[in-house]
PDB file of C-alpha atoms in Angstrom:
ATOM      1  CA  UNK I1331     -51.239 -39.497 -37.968  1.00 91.00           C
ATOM      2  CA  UNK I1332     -53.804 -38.562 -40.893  1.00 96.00           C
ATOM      3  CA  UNK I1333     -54.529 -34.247 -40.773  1.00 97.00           C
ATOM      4  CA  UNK I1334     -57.292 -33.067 -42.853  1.00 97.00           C
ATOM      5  CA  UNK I1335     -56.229 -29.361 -43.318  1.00 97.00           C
ATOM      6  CA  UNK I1336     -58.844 -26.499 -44.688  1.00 97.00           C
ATOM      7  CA  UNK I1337     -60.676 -29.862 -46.648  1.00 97.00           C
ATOM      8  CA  UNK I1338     -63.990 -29.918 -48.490  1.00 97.00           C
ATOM      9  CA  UNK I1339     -65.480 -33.025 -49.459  1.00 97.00           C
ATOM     10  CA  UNK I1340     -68.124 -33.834 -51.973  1.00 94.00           C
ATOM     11  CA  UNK I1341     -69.230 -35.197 -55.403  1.00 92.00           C
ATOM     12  CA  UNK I1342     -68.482 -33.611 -58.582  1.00 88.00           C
ATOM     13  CA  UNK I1343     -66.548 -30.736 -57.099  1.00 85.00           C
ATOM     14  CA  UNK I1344     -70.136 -29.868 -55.364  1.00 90.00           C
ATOM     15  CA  UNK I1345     -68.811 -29.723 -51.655  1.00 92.00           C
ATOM     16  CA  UNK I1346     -71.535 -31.349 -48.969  1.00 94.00           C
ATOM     17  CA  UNK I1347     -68.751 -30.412 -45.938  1.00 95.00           C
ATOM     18  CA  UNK I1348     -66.492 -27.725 -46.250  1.00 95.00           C
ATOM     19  CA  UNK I1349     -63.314 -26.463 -44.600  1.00 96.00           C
ATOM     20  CA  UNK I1350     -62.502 -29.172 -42.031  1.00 96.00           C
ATOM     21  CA  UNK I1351     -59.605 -29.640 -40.075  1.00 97.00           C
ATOM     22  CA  UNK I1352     -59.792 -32.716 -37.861  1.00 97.00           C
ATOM     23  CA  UNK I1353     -56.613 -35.047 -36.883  1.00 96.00           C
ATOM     24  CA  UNK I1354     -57.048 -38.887 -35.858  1.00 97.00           C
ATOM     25  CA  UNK I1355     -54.592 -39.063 -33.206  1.00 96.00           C
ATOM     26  CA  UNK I1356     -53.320 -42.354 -32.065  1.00 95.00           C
ATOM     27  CA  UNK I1357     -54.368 -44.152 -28.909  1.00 96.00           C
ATOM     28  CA  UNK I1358     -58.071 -42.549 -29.599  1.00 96.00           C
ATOM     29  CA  UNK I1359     -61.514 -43.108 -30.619  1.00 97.00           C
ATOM     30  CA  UNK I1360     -63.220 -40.695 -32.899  1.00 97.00           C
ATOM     31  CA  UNK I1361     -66.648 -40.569 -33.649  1.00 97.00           C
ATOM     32  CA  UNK I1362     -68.366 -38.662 -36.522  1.00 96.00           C
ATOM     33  CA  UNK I1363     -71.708 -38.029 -35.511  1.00 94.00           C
ATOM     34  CA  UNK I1364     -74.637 -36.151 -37.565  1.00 92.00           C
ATOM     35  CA  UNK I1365     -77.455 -36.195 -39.243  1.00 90.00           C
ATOM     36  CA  UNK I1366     -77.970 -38.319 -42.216  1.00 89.00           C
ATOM     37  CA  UNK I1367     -76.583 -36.648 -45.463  1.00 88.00           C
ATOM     38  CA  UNK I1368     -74.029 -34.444 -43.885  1.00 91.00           C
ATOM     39  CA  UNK I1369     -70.826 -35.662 -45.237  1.00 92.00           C
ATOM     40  CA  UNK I1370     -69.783 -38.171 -42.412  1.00 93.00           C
ATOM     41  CA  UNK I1371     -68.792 -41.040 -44.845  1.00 94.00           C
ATOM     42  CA  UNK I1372     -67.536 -38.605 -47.995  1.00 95.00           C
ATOM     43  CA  UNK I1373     -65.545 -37.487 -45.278  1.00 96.00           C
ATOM     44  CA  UNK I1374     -63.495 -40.816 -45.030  1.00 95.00           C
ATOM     45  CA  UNK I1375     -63.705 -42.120 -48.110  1.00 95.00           C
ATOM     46  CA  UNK I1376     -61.883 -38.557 -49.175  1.00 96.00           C
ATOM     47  CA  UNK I1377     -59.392 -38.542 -45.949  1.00 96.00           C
ATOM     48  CA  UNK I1378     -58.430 -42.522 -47.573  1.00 95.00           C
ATOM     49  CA  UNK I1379     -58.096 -41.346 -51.219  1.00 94.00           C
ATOM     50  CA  UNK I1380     -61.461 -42.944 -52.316  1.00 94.00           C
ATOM     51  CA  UNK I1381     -63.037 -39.526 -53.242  1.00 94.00           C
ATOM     52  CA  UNK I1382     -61.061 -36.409 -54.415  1.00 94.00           C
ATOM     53  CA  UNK I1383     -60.938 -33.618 -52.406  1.00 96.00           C
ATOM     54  CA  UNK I1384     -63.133 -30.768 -53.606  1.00 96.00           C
ATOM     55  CA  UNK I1385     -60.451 -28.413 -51.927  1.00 95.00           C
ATOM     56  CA  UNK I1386     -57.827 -28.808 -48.915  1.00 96.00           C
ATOM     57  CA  UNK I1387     -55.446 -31.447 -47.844  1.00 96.00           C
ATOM     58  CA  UNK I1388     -55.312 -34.568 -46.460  1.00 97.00           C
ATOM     59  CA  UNK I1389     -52.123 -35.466 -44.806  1.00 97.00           C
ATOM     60  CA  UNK I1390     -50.630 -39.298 -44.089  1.00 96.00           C
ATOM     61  CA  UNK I1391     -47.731 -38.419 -41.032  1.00 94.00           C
ATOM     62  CA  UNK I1392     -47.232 -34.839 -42.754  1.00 94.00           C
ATOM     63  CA  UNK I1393     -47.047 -35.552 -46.745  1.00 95.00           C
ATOM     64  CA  UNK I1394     -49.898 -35.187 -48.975  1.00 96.00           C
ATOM     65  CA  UNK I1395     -51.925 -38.450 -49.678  1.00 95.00           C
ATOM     66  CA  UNK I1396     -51.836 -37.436 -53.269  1.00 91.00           C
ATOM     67  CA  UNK I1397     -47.953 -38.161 -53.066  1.00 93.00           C
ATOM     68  CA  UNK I1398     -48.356 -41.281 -51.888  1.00 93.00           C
ATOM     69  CA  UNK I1399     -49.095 -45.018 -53.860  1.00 90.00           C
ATOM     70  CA  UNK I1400     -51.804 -46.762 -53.237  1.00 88.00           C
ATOM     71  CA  UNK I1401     -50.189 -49.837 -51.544  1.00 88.00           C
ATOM     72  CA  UNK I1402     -48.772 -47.195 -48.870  1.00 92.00           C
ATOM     73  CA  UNK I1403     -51.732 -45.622 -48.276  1.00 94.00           C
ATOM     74  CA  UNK I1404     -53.905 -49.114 -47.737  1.00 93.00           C
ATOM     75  CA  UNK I1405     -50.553 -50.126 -45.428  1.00 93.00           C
ATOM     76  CA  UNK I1406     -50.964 -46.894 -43.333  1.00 95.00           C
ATOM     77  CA  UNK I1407     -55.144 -46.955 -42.871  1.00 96.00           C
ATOM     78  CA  UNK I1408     -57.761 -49.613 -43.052  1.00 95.00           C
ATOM     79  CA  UNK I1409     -61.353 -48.988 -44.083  1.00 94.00           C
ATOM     80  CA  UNK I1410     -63.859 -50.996 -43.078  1.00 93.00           C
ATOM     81  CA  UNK I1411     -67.268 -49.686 -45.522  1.00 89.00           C
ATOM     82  CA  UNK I1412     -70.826 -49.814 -44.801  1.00 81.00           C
ATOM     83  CA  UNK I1413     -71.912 -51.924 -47.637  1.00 76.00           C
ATOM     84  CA  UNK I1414     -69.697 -54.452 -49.879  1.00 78.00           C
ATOM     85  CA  UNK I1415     -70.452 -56.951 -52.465  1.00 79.00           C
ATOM     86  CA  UNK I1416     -70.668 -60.493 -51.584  1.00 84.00           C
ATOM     87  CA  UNK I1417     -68.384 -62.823 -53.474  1.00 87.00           C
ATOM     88  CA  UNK I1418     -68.401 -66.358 -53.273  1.00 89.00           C
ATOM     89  CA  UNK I1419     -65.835 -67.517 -50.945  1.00 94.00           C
ATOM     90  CA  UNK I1420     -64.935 -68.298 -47.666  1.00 96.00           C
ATOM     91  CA  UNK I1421     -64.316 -65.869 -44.961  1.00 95.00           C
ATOM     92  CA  UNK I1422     -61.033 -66.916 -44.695  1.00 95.00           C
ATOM     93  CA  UNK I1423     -60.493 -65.752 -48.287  1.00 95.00           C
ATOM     94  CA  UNK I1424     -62.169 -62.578 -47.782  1.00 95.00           C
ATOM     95  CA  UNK I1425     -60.310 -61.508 -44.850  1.00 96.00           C
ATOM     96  CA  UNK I1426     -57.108 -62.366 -46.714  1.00 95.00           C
ATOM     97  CA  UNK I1427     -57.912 -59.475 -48.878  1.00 94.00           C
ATOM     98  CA  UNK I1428     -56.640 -57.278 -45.887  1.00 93.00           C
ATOM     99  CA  UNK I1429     -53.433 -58.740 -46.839  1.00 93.00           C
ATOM    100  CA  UNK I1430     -53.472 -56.814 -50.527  1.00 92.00           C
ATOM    101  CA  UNK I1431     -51.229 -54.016 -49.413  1.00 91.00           C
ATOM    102  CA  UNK I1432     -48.186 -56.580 -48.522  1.00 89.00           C
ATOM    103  CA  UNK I1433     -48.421 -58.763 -51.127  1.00 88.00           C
ATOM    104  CA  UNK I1434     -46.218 -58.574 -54.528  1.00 79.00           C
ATOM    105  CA  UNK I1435     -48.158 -59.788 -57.643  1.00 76.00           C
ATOM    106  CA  UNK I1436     -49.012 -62.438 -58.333  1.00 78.00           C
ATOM    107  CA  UNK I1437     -50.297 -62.370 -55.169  1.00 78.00           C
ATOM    108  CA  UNK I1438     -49.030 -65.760 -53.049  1.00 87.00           C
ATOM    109  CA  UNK I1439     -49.851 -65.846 -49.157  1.00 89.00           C
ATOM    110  CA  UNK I1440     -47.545 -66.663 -46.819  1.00 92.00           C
ATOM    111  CA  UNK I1441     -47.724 -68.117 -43.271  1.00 92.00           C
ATOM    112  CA  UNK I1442     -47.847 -64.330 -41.467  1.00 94.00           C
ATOM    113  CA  UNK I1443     -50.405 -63.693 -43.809  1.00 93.00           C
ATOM    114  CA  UNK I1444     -52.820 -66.888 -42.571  1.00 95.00           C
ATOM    115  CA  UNK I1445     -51.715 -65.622 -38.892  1.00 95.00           C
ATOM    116  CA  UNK I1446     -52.622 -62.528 -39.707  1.00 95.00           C
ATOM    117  CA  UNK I1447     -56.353 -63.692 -40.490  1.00 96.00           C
ATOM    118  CA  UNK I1448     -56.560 -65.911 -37.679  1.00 95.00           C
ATOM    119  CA  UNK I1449     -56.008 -62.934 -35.222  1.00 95.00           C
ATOM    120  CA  UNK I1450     -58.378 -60.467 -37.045  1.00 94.00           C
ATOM    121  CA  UNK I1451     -60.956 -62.962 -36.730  1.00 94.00           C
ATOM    122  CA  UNK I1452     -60.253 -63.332 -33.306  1.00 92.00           C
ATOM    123  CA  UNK I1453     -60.773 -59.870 -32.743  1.00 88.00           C
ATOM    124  CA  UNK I1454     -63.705 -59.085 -34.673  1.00 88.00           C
ATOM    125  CA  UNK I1455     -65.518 -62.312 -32.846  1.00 87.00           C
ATOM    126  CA  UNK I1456     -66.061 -64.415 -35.596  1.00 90.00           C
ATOM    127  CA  UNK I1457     -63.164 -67.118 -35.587  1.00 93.00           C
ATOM    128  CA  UNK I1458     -65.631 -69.642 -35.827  1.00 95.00           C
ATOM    129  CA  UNK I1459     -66.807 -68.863 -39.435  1.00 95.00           C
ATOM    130  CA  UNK I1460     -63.445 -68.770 -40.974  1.00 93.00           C
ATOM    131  CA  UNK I1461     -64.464 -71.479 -43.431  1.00 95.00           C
ATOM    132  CA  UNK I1462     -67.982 -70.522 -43.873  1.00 96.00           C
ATOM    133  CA  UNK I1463     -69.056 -69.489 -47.226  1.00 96.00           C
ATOM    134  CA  UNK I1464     -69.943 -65.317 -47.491  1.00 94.00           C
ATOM    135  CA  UNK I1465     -72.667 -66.153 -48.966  1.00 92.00           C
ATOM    136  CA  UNK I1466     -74.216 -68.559 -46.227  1.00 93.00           C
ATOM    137  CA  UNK I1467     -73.317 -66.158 -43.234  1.00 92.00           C
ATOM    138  CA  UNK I1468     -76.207 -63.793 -41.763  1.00 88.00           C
ATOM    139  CA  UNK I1469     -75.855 -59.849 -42.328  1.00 84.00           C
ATOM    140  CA  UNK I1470     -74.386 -59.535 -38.757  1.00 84.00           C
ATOM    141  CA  UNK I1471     -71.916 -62.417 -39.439  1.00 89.00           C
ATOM    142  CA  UNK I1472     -70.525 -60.559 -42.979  1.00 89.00           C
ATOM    143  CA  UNK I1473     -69.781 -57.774 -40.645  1.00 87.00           C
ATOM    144  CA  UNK I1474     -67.522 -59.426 -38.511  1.00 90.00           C
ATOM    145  CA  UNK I1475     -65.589 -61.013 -41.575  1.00 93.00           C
ATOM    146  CA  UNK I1476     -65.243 -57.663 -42.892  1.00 91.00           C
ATOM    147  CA  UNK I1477     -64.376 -56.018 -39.545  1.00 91.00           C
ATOM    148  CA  UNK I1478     -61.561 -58.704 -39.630  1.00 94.00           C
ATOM    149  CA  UNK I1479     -60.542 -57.864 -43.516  1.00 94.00           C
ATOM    150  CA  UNK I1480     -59.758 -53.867 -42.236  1.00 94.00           C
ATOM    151  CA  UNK I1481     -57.777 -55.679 -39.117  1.00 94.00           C
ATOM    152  CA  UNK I1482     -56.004 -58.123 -41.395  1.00 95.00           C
ATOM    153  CA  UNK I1483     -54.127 -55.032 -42.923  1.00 95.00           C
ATOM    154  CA  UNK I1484     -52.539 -54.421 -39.596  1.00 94.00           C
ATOM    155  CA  UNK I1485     -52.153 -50.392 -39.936  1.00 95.00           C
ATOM    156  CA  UNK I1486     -52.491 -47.571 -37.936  1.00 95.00           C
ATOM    157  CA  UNK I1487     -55.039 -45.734 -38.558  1.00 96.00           C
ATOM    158  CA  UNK I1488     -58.723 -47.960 -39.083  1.00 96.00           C
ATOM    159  CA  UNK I1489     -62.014 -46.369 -40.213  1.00 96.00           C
ATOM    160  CA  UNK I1490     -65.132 -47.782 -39.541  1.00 94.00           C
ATOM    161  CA  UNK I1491     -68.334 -46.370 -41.259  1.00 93.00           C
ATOM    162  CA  UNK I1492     -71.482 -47.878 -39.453  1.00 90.00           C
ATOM    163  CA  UNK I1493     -69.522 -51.045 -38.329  1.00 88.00           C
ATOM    164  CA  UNK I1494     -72.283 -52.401 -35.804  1.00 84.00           C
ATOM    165  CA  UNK I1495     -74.970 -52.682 -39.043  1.00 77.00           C
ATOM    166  CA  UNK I1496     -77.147 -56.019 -39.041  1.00 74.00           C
ATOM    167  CA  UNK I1497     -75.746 -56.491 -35.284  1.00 78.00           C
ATOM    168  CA  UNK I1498     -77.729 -57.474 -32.516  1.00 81.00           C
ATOM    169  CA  UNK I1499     -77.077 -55.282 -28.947  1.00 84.00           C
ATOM    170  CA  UNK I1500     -74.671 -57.694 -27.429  1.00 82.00           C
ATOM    171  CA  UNK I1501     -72.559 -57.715 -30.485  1.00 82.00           C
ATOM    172  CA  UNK I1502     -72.845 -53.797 -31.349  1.00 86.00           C
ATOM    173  CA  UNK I1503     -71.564 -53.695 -28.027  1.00 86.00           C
ATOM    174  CA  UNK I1504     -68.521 -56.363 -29.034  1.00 85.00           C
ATOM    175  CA  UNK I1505     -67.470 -53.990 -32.039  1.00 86.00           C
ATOM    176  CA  UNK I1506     -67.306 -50.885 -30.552  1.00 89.00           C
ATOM    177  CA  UNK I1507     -65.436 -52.270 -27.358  1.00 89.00           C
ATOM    178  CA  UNK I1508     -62.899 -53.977 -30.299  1.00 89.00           C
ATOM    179  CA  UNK I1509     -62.976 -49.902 -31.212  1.00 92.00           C
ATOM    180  CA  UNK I1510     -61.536 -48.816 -27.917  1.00 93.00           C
ATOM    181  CA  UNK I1511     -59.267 -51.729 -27.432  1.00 92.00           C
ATOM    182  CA  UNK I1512     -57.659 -51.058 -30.498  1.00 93.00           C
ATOM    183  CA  UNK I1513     -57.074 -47.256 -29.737  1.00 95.00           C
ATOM    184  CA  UNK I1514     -55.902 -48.621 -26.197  1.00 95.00           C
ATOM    185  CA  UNK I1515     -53.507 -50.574 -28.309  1.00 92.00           C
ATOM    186  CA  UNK I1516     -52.255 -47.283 -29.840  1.00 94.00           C
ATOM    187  CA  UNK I1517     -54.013 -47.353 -32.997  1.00 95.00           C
ATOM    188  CA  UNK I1518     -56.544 -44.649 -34.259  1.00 97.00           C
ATOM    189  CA  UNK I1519     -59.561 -45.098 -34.921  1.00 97.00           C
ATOM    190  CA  UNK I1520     -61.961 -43.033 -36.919  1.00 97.00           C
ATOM    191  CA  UNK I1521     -65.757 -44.025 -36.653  1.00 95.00           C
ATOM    192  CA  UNK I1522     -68.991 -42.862 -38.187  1.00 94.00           C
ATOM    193  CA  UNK I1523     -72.359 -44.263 -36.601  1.00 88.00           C
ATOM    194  CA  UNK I1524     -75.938 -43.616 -36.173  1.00 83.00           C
ATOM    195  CA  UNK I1525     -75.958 -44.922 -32.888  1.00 85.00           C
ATOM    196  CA  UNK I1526     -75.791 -41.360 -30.539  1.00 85.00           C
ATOM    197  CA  UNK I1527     -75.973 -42.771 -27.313  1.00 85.00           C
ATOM    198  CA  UNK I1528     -74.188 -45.529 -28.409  1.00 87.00           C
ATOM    199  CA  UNK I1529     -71.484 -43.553 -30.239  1.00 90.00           C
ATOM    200  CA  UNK I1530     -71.277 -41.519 -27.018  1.00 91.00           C
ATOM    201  CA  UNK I1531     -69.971 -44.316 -24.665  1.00 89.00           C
ATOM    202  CA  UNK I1532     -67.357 -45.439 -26.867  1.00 91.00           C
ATOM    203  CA  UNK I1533     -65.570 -42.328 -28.104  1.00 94.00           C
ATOM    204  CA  UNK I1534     -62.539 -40.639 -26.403  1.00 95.00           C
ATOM    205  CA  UNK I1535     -63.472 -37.964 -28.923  1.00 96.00           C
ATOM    206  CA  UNK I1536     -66.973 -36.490 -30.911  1.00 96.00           C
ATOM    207  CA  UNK I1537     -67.073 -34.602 -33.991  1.00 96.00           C
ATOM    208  CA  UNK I1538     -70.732 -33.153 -34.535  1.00 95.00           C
ATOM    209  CA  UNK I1539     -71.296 -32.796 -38.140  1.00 95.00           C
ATOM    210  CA  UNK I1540     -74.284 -30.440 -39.548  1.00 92.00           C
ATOM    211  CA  UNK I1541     -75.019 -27.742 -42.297  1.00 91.00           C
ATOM    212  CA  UNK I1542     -72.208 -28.354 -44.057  1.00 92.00           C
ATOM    213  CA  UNK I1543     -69.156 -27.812 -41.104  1.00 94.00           C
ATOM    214  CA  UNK I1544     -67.835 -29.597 -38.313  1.00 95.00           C
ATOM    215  CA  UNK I1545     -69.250 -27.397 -35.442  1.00 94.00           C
ATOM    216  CA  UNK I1546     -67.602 -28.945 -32.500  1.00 94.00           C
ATOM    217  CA  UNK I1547     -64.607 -31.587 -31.664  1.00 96.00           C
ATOM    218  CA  UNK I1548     -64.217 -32.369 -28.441  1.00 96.00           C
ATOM    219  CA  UNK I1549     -64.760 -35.466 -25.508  1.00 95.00           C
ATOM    220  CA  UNK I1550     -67.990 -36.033 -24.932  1.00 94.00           C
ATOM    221  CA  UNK I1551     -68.686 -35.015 -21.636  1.00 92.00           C
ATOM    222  CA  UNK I1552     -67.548 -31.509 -23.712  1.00 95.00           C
ATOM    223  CA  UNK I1553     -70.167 -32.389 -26.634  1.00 94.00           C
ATOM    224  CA  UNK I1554     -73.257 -33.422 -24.514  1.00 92.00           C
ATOM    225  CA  UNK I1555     -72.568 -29.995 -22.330  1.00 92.00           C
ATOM    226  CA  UNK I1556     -72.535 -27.871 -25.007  1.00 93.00           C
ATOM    227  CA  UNK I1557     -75.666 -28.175 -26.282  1.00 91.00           C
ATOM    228  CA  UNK I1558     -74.232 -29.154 -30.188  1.00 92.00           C
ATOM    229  CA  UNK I1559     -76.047 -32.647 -30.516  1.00 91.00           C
ATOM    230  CA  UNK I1560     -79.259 -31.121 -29.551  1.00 91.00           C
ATOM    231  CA  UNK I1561     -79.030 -28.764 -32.329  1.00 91.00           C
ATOM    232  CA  UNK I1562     -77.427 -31.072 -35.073  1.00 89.00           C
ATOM    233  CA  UNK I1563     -80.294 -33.833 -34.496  1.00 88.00           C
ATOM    234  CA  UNK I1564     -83.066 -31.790 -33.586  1.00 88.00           C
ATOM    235  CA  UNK I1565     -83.609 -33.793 -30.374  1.00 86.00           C
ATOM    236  CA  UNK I1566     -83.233 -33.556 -27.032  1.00 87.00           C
ATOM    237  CA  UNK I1567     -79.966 -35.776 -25.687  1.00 86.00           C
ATOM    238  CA  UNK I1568     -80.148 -36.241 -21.885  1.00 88.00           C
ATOM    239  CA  UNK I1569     -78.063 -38.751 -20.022  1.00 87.00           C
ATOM    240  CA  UNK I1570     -78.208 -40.675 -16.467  1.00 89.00           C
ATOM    241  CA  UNK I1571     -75.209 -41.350 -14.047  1.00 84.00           C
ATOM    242  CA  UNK I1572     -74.648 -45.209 -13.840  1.00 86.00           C
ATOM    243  CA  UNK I1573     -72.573 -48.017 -11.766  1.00 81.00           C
ATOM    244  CA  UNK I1574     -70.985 -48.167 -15.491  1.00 77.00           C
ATOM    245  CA  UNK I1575     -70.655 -44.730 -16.711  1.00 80.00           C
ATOM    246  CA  UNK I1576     -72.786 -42.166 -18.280  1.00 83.00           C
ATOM    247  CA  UNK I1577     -75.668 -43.777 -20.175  1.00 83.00           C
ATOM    248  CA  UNK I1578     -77.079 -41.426 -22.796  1.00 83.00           C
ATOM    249  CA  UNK I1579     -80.815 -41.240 -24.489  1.00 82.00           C
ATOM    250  CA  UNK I1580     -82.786 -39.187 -26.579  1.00 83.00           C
ATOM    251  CA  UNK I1581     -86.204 -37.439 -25.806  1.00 80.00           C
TER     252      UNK I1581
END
């Protein structure tokens, strides 16, 4: 399980989020939700090494990250990032880069590793465009490649920063029901969106980010009754009572 312990996270030891401790337990969804520029995605980039902490820990299954190698660290959590470059190959050869962490140089693929890519692309919907050029593939296509690249690496922990970007509805709904699968496969998942209501639905857990802490973790039946989103967003969150579960909006 990945601990962040007492952590502050920012840019050039200027901290945008200070003293958080928040776990990522297996077998659940957690979503950070907050306003824009309040340290949601400095906050995983830092818990996966990316970004140095400004102070605090961040612990991989109770050692430091900083005492662990790279290759472990990409073999124990996936990141799937808002934006990437787009190189000029095939899906197939982008979602092989998932396989990085396994791989002795000079890198040569084996048959698990093809498998491997065949079921991430399963999962992230987009089998079909295996052979289909990056560069050819609409923004909501690219995301399910590179959904598949962070399932290719077939760890524990995955983090998702804004995964249903360029998606329509039906397949927003697609990723974030791949979310909760995967957690109901034991896996944790750590997820930053936008999307409140949306965010809402899908979580087992909610972590409302604003000024500069984490004010409240907790499920979101917990988060909506406490009044915290209302505060952070500066809007009024109200929800209904459906035939599928709550179903949450914003006034």
């Amino acid at each position: 399980m990945i601990e962040l312990r007492d952590l502050s996270v920012g840019y050039h030891a200027q901290a945008v989020l200070e003293h958080v401790d928040l776990d990522f337990p297996q077998g659940s969804v957690t979503v950070l939700l907050g306003p824009n520029g309040c340290g949601k995605s400095t906050l995983l980039k830092t818990a996966l090494g990316l970004l140095p902490p400004v102070s605090g820990e961040v612990l991989y299954d109770g050692r430091p990250l900083s005492a662990l190698a790279g290759s472990e660290v990409a073999r124990k959590a996936a990141y799937m990032a808002q934006n990437h470059a787009i190189p000029s190959i095939t899906a197939k050869r982008m979602v092989l880069h998932g396989r990085f962490p396994y791989l002795s140089f000079p890198r040569r693929y084996r048959k698990e590793d093809y498998e491997a890519v065949r079921r991430a692309l399963e999962s992230a919907g987009g089998l079909e465009l295996m052979e289909r050029p990056m560069q050819e593939l609409s923004g909501g296509q690219r995301q399910k490649v590179y959904l598949a690249m962070a399932l290719a690496q077939e760890t524990q922990t995955i983090f998702m920063d804004e995964p249903t970007t360029w998606l329509d509805m039906r397949h927003q709904l697609e990723v974030m029901r791949t979310a909760r699968a995967l957690a109901e496969a034991g896996k944790a998942v750590g997820l930053v969106s936008h999307d409140l209501c949306l965010a809402m639905r899908t979580a087992h857990r909610v972590a409302v980010l604003s000024n500069g802490r984490v004010r409240l973790v907790a499920a979101p039946d917990e988060v909506f009754e406490s009044g915290a989103l209302d505060e952070a967003f500066g809007v009024l969150v109200r929800r209904v009572d459906t035939d599928g579960g709550w179903q949450y909006f914003c006034e």
